[in-house]
Short mmCIF file of C-alpha atoms and ligand atoms in Angstrom, two decimals:
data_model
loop_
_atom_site.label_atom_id
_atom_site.label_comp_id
_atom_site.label_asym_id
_atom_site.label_seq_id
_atom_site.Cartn_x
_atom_site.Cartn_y
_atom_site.Cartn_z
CA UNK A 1 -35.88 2.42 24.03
CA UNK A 2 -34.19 2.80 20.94
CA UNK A 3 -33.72 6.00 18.69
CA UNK A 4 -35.75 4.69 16.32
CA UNK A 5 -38.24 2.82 18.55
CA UNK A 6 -41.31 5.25 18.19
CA UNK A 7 -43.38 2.85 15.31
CA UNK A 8 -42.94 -0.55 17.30
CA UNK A 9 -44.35 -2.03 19.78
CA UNK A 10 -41.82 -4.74 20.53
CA UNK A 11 -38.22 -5.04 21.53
CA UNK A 12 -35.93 -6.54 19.24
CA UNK A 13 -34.93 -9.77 19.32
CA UNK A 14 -31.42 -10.53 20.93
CA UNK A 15 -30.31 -12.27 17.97
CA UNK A 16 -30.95 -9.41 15.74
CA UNK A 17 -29.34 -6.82 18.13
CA UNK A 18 -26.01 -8.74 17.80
CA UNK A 19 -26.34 -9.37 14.33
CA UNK A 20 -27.64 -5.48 13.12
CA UNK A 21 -24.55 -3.95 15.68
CA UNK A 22 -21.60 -2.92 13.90
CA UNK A 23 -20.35 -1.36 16.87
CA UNK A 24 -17.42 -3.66 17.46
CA UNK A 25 -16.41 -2.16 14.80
CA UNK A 26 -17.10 0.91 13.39
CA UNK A 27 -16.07 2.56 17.25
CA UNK A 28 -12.81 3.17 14.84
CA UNK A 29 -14.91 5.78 13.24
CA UNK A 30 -15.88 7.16 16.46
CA UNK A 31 -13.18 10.61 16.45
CA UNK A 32 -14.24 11.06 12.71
CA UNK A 33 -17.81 10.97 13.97
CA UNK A 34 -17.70 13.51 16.88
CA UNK A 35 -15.75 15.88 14.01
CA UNK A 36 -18.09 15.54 11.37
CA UNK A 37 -20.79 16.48 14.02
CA UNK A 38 -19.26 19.22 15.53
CA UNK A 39 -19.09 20.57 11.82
CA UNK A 40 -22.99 19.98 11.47
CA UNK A 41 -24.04 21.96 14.39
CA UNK A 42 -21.99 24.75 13.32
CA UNK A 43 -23.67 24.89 10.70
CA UNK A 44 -26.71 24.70 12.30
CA UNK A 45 -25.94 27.44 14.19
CA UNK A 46 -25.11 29.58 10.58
CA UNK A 47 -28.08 28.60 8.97
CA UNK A 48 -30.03 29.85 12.23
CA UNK A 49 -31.60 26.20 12.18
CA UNK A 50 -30.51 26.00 15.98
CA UNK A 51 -30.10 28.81 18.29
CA UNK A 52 -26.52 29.90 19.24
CA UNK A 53 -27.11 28.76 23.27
CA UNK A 54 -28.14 25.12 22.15
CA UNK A 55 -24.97 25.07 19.52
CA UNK A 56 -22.69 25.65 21.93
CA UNK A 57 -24.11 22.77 24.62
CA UNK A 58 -24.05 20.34 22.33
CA UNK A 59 -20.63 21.87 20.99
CA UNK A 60 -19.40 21.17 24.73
CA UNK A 61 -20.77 17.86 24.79
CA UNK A 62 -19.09 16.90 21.76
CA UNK A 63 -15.96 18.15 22.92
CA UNK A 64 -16.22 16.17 26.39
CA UNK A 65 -16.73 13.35 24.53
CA UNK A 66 -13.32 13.96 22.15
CA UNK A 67 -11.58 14.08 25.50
CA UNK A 68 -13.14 11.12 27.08
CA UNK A 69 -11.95 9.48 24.10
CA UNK A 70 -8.40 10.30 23.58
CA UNK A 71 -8.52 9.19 27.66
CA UNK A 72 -10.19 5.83 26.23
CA UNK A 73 -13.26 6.05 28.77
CA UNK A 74 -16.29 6.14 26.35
CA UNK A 75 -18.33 3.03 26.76
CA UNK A 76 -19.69 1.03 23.60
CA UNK A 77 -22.98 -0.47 23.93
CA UNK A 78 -24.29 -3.21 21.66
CA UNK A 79 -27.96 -2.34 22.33
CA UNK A 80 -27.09 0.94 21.00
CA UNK A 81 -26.32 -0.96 17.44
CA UNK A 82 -23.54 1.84 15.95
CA UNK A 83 -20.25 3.91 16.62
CA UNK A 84 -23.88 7.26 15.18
CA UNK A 85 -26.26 6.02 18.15
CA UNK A 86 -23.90 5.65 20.83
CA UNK A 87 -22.32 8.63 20.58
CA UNK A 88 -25.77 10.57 20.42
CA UNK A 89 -26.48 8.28 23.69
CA UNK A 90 -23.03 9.45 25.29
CA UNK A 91 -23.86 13.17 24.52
CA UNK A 92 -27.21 12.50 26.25
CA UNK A 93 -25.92 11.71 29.00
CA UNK A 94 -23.43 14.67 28.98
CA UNK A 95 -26.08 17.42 27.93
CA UNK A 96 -29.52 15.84 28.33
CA UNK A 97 -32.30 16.74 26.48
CA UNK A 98 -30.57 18.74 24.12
CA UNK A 99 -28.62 16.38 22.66
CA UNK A 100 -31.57 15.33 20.66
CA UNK A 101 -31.15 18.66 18.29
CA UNK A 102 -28.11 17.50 16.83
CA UNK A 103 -29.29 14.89 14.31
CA UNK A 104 -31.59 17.80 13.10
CA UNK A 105 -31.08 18.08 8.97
CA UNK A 106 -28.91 14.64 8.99
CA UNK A 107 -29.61 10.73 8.83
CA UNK A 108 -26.77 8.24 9.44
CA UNK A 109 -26.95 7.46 5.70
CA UNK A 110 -24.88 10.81 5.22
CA UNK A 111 -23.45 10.23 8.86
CA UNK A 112 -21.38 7.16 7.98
CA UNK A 113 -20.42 8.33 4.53
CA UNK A 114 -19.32 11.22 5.93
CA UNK A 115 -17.21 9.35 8.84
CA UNK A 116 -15.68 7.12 5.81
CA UNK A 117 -14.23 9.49 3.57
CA UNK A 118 -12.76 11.82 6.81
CA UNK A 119 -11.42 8.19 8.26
CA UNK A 120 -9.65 7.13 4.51
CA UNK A 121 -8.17 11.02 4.07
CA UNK A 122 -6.24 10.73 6.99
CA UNK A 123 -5.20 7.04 6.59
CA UNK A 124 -4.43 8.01 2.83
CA UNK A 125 -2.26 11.00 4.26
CA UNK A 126 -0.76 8.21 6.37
CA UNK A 127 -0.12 5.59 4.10
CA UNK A 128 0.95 7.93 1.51
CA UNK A 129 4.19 9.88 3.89
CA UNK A 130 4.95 6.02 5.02
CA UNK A 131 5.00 4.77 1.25
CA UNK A 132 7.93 8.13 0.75
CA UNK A 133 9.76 6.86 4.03
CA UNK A 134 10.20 3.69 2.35
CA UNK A 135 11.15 4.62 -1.07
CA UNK A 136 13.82 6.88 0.68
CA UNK A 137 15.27 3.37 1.86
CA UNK A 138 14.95 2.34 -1.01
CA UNK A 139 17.11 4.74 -2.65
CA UNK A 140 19.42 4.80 -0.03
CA UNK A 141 20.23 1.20 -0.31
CA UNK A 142 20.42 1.55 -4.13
CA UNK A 143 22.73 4.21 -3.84
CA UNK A 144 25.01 2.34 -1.48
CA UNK A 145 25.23 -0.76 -3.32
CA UNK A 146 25.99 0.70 -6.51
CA UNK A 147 28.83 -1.68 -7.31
CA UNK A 148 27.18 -4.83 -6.35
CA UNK A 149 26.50 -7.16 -9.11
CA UNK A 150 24.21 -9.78 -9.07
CA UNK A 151 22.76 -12.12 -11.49
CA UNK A 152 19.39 -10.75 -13.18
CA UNK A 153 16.51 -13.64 -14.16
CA UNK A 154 13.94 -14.47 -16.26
CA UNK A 155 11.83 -17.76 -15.81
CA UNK A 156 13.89 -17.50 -12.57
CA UNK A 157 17.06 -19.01 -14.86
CA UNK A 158 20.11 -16.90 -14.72
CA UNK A 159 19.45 -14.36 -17.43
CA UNK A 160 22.12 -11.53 -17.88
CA UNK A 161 24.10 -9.98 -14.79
CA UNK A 162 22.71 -6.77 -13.67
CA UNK A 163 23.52 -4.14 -10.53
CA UNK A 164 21.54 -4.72 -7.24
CA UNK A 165 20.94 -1.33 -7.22
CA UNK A 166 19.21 -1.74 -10.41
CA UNK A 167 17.22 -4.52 -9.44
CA UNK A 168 16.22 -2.76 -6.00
CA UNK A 169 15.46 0.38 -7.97
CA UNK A 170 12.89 -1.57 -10.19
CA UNK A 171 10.44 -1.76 -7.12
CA UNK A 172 11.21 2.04 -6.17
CA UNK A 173 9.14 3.07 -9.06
CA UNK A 174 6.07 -0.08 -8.34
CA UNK A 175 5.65 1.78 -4.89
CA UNK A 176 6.35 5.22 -6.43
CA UNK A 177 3.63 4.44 -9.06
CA UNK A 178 1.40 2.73 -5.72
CA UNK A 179 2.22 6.28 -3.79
CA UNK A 180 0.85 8.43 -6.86
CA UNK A 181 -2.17 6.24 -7.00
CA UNK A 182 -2.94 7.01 -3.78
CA UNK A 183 -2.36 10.60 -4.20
CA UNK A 184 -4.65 10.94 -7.30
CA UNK A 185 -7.56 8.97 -5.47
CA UNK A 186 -7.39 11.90 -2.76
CA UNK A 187 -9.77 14.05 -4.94
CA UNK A 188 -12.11 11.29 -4.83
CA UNK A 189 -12.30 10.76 -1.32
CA UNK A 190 -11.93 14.49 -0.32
CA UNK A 191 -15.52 15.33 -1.27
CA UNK A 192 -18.15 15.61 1.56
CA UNK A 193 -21.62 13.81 1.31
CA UNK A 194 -23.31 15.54 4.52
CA UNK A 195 -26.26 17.29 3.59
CA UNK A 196 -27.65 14.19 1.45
CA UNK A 197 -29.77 13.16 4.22
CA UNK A 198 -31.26 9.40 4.12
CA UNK A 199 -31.43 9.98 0.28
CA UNK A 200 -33.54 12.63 -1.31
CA UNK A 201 -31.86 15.55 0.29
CA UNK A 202 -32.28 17.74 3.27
CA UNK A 203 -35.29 18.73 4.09
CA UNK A 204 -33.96 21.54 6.08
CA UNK A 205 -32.29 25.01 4.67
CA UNK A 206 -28.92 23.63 5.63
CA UNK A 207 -25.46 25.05 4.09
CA UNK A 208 -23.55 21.61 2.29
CA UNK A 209 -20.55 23.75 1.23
CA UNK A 210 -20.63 25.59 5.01
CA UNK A 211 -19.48 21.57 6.69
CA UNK A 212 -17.12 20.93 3.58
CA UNK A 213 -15.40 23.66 4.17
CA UNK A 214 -15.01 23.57 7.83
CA UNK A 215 -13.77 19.83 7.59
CA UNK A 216 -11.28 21.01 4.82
CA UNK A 217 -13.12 19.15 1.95
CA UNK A 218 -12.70 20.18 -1.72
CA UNK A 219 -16.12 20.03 -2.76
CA UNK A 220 -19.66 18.19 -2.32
CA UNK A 221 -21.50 15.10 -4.26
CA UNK A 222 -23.81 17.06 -6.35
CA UNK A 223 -26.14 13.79 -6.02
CA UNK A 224 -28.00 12.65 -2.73
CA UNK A 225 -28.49 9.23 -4.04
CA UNK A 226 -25.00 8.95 -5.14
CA UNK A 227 -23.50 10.45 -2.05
CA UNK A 228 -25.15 7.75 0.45
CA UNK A 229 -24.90 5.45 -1.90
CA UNK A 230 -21.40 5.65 -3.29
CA UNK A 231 -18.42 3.36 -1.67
CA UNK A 232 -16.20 3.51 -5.13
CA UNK A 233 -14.00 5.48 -3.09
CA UNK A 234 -13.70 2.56 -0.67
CA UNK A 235 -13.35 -0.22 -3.88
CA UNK A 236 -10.36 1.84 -5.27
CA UNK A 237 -8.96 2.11 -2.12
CA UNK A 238 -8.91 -1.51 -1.63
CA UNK A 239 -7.38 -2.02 -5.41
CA UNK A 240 -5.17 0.51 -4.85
CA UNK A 241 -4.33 -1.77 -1.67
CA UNK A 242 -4.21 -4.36 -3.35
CA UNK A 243 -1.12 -3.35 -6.02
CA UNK A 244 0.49 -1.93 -2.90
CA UNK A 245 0.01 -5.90 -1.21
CA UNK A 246 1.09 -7.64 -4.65
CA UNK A 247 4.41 -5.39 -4.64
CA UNK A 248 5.25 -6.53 -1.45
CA UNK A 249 4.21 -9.91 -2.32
CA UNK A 250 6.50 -10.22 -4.97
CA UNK A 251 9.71 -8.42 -2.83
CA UNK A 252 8.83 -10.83 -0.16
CA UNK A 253 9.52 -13.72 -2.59
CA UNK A 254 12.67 -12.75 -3.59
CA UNK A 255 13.62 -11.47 0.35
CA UNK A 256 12.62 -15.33 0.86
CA UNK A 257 14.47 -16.67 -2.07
CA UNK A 258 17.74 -14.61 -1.28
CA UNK A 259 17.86 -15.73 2.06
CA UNK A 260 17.88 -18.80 1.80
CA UNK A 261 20.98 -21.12 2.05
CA UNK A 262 21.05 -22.35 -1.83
CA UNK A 263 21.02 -18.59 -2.72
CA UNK A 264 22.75 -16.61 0.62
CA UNK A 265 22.74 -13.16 -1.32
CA UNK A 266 21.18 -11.24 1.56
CA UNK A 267 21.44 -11.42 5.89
CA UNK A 268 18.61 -10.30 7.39
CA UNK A 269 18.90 -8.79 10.98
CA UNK A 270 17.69 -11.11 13.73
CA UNK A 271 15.74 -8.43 14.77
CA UNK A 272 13.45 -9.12 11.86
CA UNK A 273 13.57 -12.82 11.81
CA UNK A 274 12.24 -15.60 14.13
CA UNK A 275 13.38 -19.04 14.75
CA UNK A 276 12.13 -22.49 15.53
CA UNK A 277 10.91 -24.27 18.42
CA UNK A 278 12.44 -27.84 17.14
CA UNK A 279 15.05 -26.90 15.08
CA UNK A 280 18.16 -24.96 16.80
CA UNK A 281 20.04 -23.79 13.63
CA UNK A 282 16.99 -22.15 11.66
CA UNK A 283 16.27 -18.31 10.97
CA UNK A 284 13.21 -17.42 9.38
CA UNK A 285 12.35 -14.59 7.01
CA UNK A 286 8.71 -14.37 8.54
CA UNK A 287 7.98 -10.61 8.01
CA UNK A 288 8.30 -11.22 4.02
CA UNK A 289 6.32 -14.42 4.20
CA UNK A 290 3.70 -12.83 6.38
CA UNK A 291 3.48 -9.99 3.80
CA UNK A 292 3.03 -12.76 1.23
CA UNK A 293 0.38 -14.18 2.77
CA UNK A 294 -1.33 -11.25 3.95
CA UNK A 295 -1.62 -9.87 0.09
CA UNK A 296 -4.31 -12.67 -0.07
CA UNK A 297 -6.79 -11.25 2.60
CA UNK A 298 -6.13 -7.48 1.35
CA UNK A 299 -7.47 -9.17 -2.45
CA UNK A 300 -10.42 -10.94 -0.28
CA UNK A 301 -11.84 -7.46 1.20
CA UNK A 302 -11.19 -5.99 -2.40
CA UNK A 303 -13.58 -8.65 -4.01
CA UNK A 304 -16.07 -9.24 -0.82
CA UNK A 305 -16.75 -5.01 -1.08
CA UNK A 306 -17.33 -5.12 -5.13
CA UNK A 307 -19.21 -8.30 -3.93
CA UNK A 308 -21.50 -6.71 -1.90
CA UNK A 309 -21.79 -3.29 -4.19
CA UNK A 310 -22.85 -5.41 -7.45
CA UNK A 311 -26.80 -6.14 -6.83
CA UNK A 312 -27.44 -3.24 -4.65
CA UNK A 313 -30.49 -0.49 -5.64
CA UNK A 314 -30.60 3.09 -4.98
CA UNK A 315 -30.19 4.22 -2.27
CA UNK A 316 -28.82 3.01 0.97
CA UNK A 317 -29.48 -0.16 1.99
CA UNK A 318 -28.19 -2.36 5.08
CA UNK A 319 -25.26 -4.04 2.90
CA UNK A 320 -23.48 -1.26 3.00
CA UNK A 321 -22.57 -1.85 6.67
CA UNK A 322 -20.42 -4.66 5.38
CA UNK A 323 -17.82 -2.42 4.16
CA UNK A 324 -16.19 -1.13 7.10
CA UNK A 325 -14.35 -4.39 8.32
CA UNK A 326 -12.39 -5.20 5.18
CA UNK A 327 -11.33 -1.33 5.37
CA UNK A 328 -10.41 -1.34 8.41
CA UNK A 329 -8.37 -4.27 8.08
CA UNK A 330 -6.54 -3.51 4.70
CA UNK A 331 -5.90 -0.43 6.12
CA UNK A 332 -4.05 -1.66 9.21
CA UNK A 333 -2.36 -4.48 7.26
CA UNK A 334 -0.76 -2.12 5.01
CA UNK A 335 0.02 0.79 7.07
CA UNK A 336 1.76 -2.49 8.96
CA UNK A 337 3.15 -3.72 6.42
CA UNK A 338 4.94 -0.81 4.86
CA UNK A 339 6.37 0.56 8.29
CA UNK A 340 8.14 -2.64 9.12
CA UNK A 341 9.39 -3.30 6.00
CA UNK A 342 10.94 -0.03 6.05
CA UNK A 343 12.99 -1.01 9.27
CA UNK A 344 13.46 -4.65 7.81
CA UNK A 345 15.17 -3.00 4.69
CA UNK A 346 17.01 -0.32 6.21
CA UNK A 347 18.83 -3.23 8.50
CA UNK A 348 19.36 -5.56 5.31
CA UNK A 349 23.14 -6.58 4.76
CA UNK A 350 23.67 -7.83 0.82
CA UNK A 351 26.23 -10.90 0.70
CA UNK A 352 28.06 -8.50 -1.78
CA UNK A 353 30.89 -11.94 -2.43
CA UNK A 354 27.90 -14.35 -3.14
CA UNK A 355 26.56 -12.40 -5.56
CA UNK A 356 29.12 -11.56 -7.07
CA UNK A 357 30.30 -15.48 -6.70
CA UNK A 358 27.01 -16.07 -8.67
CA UNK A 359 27.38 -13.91 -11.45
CA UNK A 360 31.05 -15.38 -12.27
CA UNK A 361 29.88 -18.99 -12.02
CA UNK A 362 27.30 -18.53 -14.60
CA UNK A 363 26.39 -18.49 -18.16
CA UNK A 364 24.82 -15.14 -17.71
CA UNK A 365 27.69 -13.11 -20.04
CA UNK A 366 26.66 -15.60 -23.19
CA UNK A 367 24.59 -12.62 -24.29
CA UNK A 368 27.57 -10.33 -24.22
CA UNK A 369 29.70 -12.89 -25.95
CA UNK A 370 26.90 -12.94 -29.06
CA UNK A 371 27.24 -8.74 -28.93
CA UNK A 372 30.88 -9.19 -28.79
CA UNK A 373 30.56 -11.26 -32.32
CA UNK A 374 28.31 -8.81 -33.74
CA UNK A 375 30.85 -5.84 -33.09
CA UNK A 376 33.31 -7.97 -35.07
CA UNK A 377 31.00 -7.97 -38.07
CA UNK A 378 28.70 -11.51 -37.67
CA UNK A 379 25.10 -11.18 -37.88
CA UNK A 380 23.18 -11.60 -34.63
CA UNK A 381 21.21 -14.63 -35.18
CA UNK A 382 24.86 -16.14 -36.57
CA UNK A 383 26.12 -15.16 -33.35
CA UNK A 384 23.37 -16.36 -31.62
CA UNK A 385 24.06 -19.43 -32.91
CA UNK A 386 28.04 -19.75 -32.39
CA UNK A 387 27.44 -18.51 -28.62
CA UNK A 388 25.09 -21.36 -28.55
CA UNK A 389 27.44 -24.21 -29.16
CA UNK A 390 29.93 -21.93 -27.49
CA UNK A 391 28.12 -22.86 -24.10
CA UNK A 392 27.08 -26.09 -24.78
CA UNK A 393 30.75 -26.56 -25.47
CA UNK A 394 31.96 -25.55 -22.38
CA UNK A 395 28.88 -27.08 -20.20
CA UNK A 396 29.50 -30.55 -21.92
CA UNK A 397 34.08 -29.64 -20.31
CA UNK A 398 32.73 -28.52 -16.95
CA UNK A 399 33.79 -24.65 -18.37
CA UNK A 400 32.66 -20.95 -17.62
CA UNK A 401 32.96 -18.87 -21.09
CA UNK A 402 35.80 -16.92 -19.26
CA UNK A 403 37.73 -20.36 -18.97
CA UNK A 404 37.63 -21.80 -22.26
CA UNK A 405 41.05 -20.66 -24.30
CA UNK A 406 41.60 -18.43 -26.85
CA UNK A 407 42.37 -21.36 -29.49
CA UNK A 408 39.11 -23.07 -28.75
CA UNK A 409 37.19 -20.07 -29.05
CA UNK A 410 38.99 -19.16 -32.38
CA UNK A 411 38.15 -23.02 -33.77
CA UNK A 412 34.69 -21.50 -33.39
CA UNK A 413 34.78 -18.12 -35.10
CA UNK A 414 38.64 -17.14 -36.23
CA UNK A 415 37.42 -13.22 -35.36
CA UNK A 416 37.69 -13.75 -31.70
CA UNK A 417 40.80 -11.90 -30.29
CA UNK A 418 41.93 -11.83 -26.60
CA UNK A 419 40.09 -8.97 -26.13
CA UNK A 420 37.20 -11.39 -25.64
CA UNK A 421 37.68 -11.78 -21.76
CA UNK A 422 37.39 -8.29 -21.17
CA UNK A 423 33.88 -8.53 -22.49
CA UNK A 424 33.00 -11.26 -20.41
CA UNK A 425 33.77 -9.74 -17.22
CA UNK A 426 30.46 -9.13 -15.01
CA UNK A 427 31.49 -5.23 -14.66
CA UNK A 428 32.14 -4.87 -18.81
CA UNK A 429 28.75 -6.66 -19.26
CA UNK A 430 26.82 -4.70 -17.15
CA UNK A 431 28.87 -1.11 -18.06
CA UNK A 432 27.52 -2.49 -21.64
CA UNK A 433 24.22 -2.24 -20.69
CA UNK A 434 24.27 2.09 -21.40
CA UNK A 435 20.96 2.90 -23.21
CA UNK A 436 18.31 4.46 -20.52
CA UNK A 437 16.91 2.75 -18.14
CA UNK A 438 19.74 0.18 -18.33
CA UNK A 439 21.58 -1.37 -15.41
CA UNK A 440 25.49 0.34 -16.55
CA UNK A 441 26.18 2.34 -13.33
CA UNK A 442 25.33 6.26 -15.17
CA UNK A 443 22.21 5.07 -16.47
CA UNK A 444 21.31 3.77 -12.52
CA UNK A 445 22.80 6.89 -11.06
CA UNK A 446 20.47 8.81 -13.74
CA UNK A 447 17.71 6.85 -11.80
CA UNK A 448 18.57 7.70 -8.67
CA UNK A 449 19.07 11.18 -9.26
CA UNK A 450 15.48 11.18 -10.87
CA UNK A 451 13.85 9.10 -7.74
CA UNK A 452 15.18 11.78 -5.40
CA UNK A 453 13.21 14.44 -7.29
CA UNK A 454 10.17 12.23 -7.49
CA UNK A 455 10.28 11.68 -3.64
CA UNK A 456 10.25 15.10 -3.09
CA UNK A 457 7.16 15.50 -5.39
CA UNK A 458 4.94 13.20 -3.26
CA UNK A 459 2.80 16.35 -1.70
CA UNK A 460 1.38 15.02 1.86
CA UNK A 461 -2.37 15.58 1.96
CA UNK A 462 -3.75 18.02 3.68
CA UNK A 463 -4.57 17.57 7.73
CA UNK A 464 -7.95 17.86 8.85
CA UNK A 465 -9.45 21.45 9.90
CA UNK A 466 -10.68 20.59 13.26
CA UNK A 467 -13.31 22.92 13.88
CA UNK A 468 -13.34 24.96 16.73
N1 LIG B 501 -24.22 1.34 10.83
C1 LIG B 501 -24.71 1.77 9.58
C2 LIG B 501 -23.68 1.48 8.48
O1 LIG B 501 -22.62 1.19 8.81
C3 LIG B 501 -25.00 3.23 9.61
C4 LIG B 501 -26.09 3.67 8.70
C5 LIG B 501 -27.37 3.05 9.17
N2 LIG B 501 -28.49 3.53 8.45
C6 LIG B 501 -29.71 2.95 8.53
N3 LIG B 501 -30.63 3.47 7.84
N4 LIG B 501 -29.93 1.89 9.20
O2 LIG B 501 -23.97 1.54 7.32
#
C-alpha cells in the first residue's frame, strides 16, 4: 500500500506508476535527503515534538542507510514513486514502526526543496573551486606565452596583431566573471525552506532556524508559499550555466579553428583528440566540438525549467517534478566540461612560428602605418586614407607593407622616413598598443598580476555541517 493510500480504494494504474516516479532520477538527491532528515528529527527531538528514545532510532536508521549508500546497496523501487518515499520505506525496514514519526511536521513539498538547494550548494562549491583550477591554467599559459604574437580578428579578417597571452587572457576574466556569478547566487540557494510544510506552514511547534542552522544555512524563506514554490534558484543556476556553456562554446571554436591545417597555430595532445575509422591521417579536436554542442542542451534545460515555471499557481504543483533532470544534467555537463578542459589546456602546445608566420604575412600593421602618419603631423582620416591606397598598392604588386621601398612609400606621403619599418614590425605594433587593458607586454603583465589576486579572491563555499 502506498504512503498515501489511506483515501482510495484502488491501486494505481501501472501506467501512472511509471509515469508519476521520478525515482530514476531524483535517487541523486538521495544523501541530501537522509541529511536534511537527520536535521528534522533533531529538531524534533529540541522542540520535544518526539521523545529523545524515538530520535535516536530513527537517527540510527538514517545513519544505516548513509552507509548502505556510500556501499551502493540501497534498492530503488518504482512503486515507491520518489528518492522521499523510498527512503522512508528503507528506514522501515531498518527500524519498523517507528520510522513512521519522522515525516511528523514535514511534507515532501518542503522535502524536495530542501534536498535541491543542499544538492546545488555543494555542486556550486564544486563547480566554483573547478572554475579557479582552470583560470589558474589559464594564467599560467598566459604567462608563459608572453612573447607569442598572433594575429587578432574582427569579422574573423585579420584585424591588428595582438599577444596570445592577451587573447587567452580575454576568456580568464568571461570565466572569472562566470565564477563570481556563481559565488553571488550562493546566498540565494543557501536559504532553507523546511518548515514550510505542503504550503501554509507547519502545523506543528517546530524550530525553522533550529534545521538551518544545523545544515549550515544562512537563513530561512520567510514565505511558505514561496519556499515550496520557488525554483528561481534552479533558473539562475541554469543561466548562470548557460554563460559558463557559451564561453566554452566560443573557446571551442577557436580551439577548432586553430587546429586546423589552414590555420596550425595550436597542437593539441593526442590524449585529448580522437581519430577516424576511414581516414588514417585525421586528428580530431572532439572535446571542443563536444563542448560546442553540448552548450545547446545546457540552453534547452534553461528554457524547458522557465518553461515549465511560467503558468504555474501557488503553491506546489506536480510540474515542479520536471526540474530535476535538466539540473542534474547541466550540472554534470559542466562540472565535465570544465575539468577536462582544464587538462586539455594545460597539455596545449602553441605553434609559436605559425603565428608568428601569420602575423608577418598580413596586412594587420596597416593600422600602425596610419598612427605612424599621424605622429608625423597628417590627420587621421588623411592617413587613413594614404594607408588605404598604401595596401591596395602593395596587394595589387603581390607586397607586405614591410616590403614595399622607401621611395614608393615616399611617392605617397614625402614624411615617411626609414624609420617606418621599425613601426611595422609585429613586436613595435603590439609594444604600441600601451594604454590599459592593451595587448603591449606591461599592460598584459598588469593583467596577470591582477588575475592572480582575483583567483585568490574566489572564497570556496562553505561545506555542509553534517549533523551528528
Ligand atoms: N517527487 C516530487 C517532486 O519531485 C516530490 C514532491 C511531491 N509532492 C507531492 N505533493 N506529490 O517534486
Amino acid at each position: 500500500m502506498k504512503l498515501w493510500g489511506g483515501r482510495f480504494k484502488q491501486d494505481t494504474n501501472e501506467l501512472l506508476e511509471a509515469y508519476n516516479a521520478s525515482i530514476d532520477f531524483d535517487q541523486q538527491l538521495a544523501h541530501y535527503d537522509i541529511l536534511g532528515s537527520l536535521a528534522h528529527v533533531d529538531m524534533l527531538g529540541q522542540c520535544n515534538i518526539l521523545k529523545a528514545e524515538t530520535v535516536k532510532t530513527i537517527k540510527y536508521g538514517l545513519q544505516t542507510l548513509q552507509q548502505k549508500l556510500q556501499q551502493n546497496k540501497l534498492e530503488f523501487k518504482l512503486s515507491d514513486e520518489d528518492i522521499h518515499m523510498n527512503i522512508e520505506r528503507m528506514l522501515h525496514e531498518v527500524i519498523g514502526d517507528t520510522a513512521g514519526k519522522l515525516h511528523t511536521g514535514r511534507s515532501r513539498n518542503d522535502q524536495v526543496a530542501l534536498d535541491l538547494h543542499l544538492y546545488l550548494r555543494e555542486h556550486l562549491t564544486q563547480l566554483i573551486k573547478a572554475l579557479n583550477e582552470l583560470n589558474k591554467v589559464i594564467v599560467d599559459l598566459a604567462e608563459e606565452n608572453i612573447d607569442v604574437i598572433m594575429p587578432g580578428y574582427t569579422h574573423l579578417q585579420r584585424a591588428e596583431p595582438v599577444r596570445f597571452s592577451h587573447h587567452i587572457m580575454a576568456y580568464f576574466n568571461m570565466f572569472h566573471r562566470d565564477t563570481q556569478r556563481l559565488m553571488d547566487s550562493f546566498k540565494r540557494v543557501n536559504i532553507s525552506p523546511l518548515g514550510a510544510g505542503a504550503l501554509a506552514g507547519s502545523g506543528m511547534p517546530i524550530d525553522r532556524h533550529y534545521v538551518a542552522n544545523a545544515l549550515g544555512f544562512d537563513g530561512i524563506y520567510e514565505n511558505s508559499l514561496d519556499a515550496v514554490s520557488d525554483r528561481d534558484f534552479v533558473a539562475e543556476f541554469l543561466f548562470n550555466a548557460s554563460l559558463i556553456m557559451m564561453h566554452f562554446s566560443k573557446l571551442s571554436e577557436e580551439i577548432i579553428l586553430w587546429c586546423s591545417q589552414e590555420f596550425s597555430f595550436i597542437a593539441l595532445s593526442d590524449e585529448f583528440c580522437t581519430g577516424s575509422s576511414m581516414m588514417p591521417q585525421k586528428k580530431n579536436p572532439d572535446v571542443a566540438e563536444l563542448a560546442r554542442g553540448k552548450t545547446g542542451r545546457v540552453y534547452g534545460s534553461l528554457i524547458g525549467l522557465l518553461t515549465v515555471l511560467k503558468g504555474l499557481p501557488l503553491a506546489y504543483n506536480k510540474d515542479l517534478q520536471e526540474d530535476k533532470e535538466g539540473l542534474f544534467d547541466t550540472v554534470k555537463t559542466v562540472e565535465d566540461t570544465v575539468v577536462i578542459y582544464t587538462a586539455m589546456l594545460k597539455t596545449m602546445k602553441l605553434n609559436k612560428e605559425k603565428m608568428h608566420q601569420a602575423v608577418t604575412e598580413d596586412y594587420s600593421n596597416a593600422t600602425e602605418l596610419a598612427n605612424y602618419l599621424v605622429k608625423q603631423g597628417v590627420s587621421f582620416r588623411e592617413a587613413h586614407k594614404i594607408t588605404g591606397n598604401i595596401v591596395m598598392h602593395c596587394i595589387d604588386n603581390n607586397l607586405y607593407l614591410n616590403q614595399l621601398s622607401l621611395e614608393d612609400y615616399q611617392n605617397f606621403n614625402p614624411n615617411i622616413k626609414e624609420s617606418v619599418y621599425i613601426s611595422l614590425n609585429p613586436e613595435t605594433v603590439v609594444e604600441a598598443h600601451r594604454a590599459l587593458g592593451g595587448t603591449a607586454k606591461d599592460s598584459v603583465f598588469a593583467q596577470i598580476k591582477n588575475a592572480k589576486q582575483r583567483l585568490a579572491t574566489v572564497i570556496a563555499c562553505p561545506d555542509i555541517v553534517i549533523p551528528s
